[in-house]
Short mmCIF file of C-alpha atoms and ligand atoms in Angstrom, two decimals:
data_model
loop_
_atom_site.label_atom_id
_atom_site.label_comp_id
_atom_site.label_asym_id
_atom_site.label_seq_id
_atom_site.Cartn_x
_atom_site.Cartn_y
_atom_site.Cartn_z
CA UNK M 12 3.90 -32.64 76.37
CA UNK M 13 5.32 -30.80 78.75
CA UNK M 14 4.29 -31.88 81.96
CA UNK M 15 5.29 -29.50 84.29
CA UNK M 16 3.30 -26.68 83.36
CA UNK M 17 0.00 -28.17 84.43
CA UNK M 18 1.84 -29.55 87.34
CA UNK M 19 2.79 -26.32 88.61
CA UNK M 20 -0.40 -25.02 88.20
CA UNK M 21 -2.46 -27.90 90.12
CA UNK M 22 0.32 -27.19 92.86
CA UNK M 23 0.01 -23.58 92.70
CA UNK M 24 -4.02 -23.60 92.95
CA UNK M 25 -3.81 -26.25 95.98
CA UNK M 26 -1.83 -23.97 97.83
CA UNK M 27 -4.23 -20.98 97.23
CA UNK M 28 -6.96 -23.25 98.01
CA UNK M 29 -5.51 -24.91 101.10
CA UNK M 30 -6.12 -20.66 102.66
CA UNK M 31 -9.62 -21.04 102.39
CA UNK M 32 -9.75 -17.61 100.15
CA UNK M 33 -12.76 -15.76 99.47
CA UNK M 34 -14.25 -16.10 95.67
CA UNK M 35 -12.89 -12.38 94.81
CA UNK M 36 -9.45 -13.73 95.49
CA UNK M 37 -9.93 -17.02 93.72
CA UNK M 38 -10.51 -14.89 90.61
CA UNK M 39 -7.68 -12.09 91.40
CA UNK M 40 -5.26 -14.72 92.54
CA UNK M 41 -6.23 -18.02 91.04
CA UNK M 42 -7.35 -16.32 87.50
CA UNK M 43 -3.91 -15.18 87.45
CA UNK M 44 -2.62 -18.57 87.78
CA UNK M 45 -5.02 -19.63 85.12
CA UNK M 46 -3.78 -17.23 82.90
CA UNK M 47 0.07 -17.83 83.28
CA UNK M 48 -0.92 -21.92 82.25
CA UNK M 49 -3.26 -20.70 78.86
CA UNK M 50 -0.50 -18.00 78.17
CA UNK M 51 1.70 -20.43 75.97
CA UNK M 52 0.01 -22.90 73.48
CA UNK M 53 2.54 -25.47 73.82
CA UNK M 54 1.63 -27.93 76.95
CA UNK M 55 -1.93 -29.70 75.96
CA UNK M 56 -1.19 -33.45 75.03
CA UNK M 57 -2.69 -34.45 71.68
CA UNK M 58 -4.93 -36.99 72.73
CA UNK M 59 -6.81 -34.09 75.16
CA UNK M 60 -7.12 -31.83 72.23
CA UNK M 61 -8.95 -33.93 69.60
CA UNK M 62 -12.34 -32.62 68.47
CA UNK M 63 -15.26 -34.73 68.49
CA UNK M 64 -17.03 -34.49 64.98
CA UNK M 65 -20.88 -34.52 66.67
CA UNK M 66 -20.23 -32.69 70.43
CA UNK M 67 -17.76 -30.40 72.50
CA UNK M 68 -15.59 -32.73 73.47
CA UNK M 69 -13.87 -32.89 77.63
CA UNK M 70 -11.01 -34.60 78.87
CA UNK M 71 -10.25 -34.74 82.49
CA UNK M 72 -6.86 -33.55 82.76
CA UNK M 73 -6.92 -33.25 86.87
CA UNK M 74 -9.01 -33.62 89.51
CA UNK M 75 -8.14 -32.86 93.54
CA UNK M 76 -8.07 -36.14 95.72
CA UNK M 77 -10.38 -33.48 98.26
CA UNK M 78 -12.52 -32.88 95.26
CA UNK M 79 -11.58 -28.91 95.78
CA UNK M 80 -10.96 -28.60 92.27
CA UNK M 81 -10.70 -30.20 88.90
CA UNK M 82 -8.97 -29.26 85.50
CA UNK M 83 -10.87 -30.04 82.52
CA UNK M 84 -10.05 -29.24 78.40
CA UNK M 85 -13.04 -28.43 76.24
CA UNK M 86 -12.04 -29.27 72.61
CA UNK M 87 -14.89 -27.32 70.14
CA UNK M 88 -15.41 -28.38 66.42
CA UNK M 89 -16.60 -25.89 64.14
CA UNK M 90 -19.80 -24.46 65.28
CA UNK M 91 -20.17 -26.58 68.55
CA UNK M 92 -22.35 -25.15 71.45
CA UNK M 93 -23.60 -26.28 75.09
CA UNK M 94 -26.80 -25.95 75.73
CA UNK M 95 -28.01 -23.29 78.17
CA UNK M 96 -26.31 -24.58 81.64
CA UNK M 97 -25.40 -23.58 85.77
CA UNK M 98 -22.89 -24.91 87.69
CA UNK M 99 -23.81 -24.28 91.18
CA UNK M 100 -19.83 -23.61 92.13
CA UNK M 101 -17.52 -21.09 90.76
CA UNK M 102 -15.64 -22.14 87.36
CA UNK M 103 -12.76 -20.22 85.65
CA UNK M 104 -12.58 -20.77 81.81
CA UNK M 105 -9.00 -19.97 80.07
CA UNK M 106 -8.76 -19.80 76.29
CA UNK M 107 -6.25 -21.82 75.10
CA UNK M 108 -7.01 -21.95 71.21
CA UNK M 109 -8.92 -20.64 69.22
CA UNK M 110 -11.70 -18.09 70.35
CA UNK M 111 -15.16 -19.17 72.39
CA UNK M 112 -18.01 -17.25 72.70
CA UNK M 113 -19.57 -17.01 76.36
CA UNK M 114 -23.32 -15.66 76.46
CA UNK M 115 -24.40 -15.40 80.43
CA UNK M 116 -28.32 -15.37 80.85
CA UNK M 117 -30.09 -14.20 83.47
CA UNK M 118 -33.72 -15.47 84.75
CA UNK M 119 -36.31 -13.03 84.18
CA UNK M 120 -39.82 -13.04 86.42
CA UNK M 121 -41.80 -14.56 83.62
CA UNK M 122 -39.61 -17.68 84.23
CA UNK M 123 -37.18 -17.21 80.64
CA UNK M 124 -33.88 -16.59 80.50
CA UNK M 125 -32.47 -13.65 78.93
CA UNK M 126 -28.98 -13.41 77.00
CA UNK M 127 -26.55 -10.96 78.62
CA UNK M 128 -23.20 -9.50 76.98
CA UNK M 129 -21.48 -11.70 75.14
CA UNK M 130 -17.75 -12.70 75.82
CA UNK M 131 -15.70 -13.60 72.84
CA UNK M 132 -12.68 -14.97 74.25
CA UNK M 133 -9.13 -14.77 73.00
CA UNK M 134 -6.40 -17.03 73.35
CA UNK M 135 -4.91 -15.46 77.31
CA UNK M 136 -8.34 -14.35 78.04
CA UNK M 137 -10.46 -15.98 81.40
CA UNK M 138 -13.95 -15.72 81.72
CA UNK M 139 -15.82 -16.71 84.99
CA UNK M 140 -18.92 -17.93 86.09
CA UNK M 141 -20.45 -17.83 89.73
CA UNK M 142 -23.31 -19.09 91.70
CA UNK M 143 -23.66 -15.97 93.51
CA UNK M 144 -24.09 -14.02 90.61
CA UNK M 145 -23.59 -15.16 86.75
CA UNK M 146 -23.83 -19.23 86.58
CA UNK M 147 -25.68 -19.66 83.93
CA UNK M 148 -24.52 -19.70 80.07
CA UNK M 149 -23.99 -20.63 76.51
CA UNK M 150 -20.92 -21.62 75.03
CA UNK M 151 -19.82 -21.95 71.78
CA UNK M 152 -17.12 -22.11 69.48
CA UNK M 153 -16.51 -18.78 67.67
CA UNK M 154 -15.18 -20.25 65.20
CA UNK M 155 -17.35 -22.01 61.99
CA UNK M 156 -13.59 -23.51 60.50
CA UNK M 157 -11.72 -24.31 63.49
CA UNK M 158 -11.13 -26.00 66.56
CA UNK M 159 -10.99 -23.79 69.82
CA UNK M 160 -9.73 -25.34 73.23
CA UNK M 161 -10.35 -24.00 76.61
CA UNK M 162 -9.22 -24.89 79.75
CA UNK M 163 -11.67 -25.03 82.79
CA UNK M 164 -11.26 -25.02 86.71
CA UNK M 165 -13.77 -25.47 88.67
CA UNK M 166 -14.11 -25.60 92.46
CA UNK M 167 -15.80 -28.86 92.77
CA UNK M 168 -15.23 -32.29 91.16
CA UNK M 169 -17.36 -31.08 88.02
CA UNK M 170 -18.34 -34.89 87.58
CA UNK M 171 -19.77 -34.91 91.12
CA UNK M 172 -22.02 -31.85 90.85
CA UNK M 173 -25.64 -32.23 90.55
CA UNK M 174 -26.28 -29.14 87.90
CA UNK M 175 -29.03 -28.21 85.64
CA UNK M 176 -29.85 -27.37 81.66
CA UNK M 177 -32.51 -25.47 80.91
CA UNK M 178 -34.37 -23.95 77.89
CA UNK M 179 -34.11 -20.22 77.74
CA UNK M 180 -37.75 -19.59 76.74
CA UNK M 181 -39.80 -21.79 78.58
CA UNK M 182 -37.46 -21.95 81.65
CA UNK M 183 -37.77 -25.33 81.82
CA UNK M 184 -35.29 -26.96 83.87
CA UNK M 185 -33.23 -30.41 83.70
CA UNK M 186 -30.46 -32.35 85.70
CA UNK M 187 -27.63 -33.57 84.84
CA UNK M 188 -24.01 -34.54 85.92
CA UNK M 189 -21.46 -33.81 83.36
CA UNK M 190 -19.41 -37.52 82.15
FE1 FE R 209 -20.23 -23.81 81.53
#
């Protein structure tokens, strides 16, 4: 593994961070960031890229000592999908391997949740979410013979946050705090 490309990264980010930007520049300038770390396949250790044969599996790969941030690799089997889910802070997702498919969903007034446009992501690509306007989604491997991996940044401690499934036809809501 090379080490230093996450490093820089991490570094990079705290130093964007540490200017107190706006969201719009988080995902001009940080996205950017993300995007030079997903760009090359060739930094992930093994052990945070091994499927799970039942769930999505995440590894923690960083998290900020201020909890501003935290890195996080999603490793889908074939056919794996979250269940309909907010975050409540703003999350950048970089495709790493593989392609994932991000549905955002929207609440309607009868209390559902209606599917937006779909995102199938590419290896380079980065998809967002937002509180302040698309938090809540699906996602799911695009893939039915393959393992995809992601990378995600968030601006929290992910593990810390309070956040919410629901089910899209009922609207029914419940918490949870991700492991
Ligand atoms: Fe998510």
């Amino acid at each position: 593994m090379q080490e230093g490309k996450l490093l820089t990264f991490v570094k990079e980010l705290a130093i964007l961070l540490e200017s107190k930007p706006s969201e719009e520049m988080i995902f001009t300038k940080g996205k950017k960031l993300l995007e030079n770390l997903i760009t090359v396949d060739d930094w992930l250790a093994e052990d945070f890229s091994k499927p799970h044969p039942q769930y999505y599996q995440q590894y923690l790969l960083y998290a900020d000592p201020l909890d501003r941030f935290s890195v996080v690799s999603f490793v889908w089997g074939p056919g794996q999908k979250t269940p309909l889910h907010n975050h409540t802070v703003w999350g950048m997702i970089g495709q790493l391997r593989g392609k994932e498919k991000g549905t955002p969903y929207y609440p309607q007034a009868d209390g559902s949740y209606q599917a937006g446009e779909p995102c199938v992501c590419p290896p380079g690509h980065v998809d967002t979410v937002s509180p302040s306007t698309h938090d809540i989604h699906v996602v799911e491997n695009n893939h039915l013979d393959q393992t995809s991996i992601s990378i995600h940044v968030y601006g929290a401690n992910i593990g810390k946050v309070q956040r919410h499934v629901y089910d899209p036809v009922s609207g029914l809501e419940k918490g949870f705090v991700s492991e």
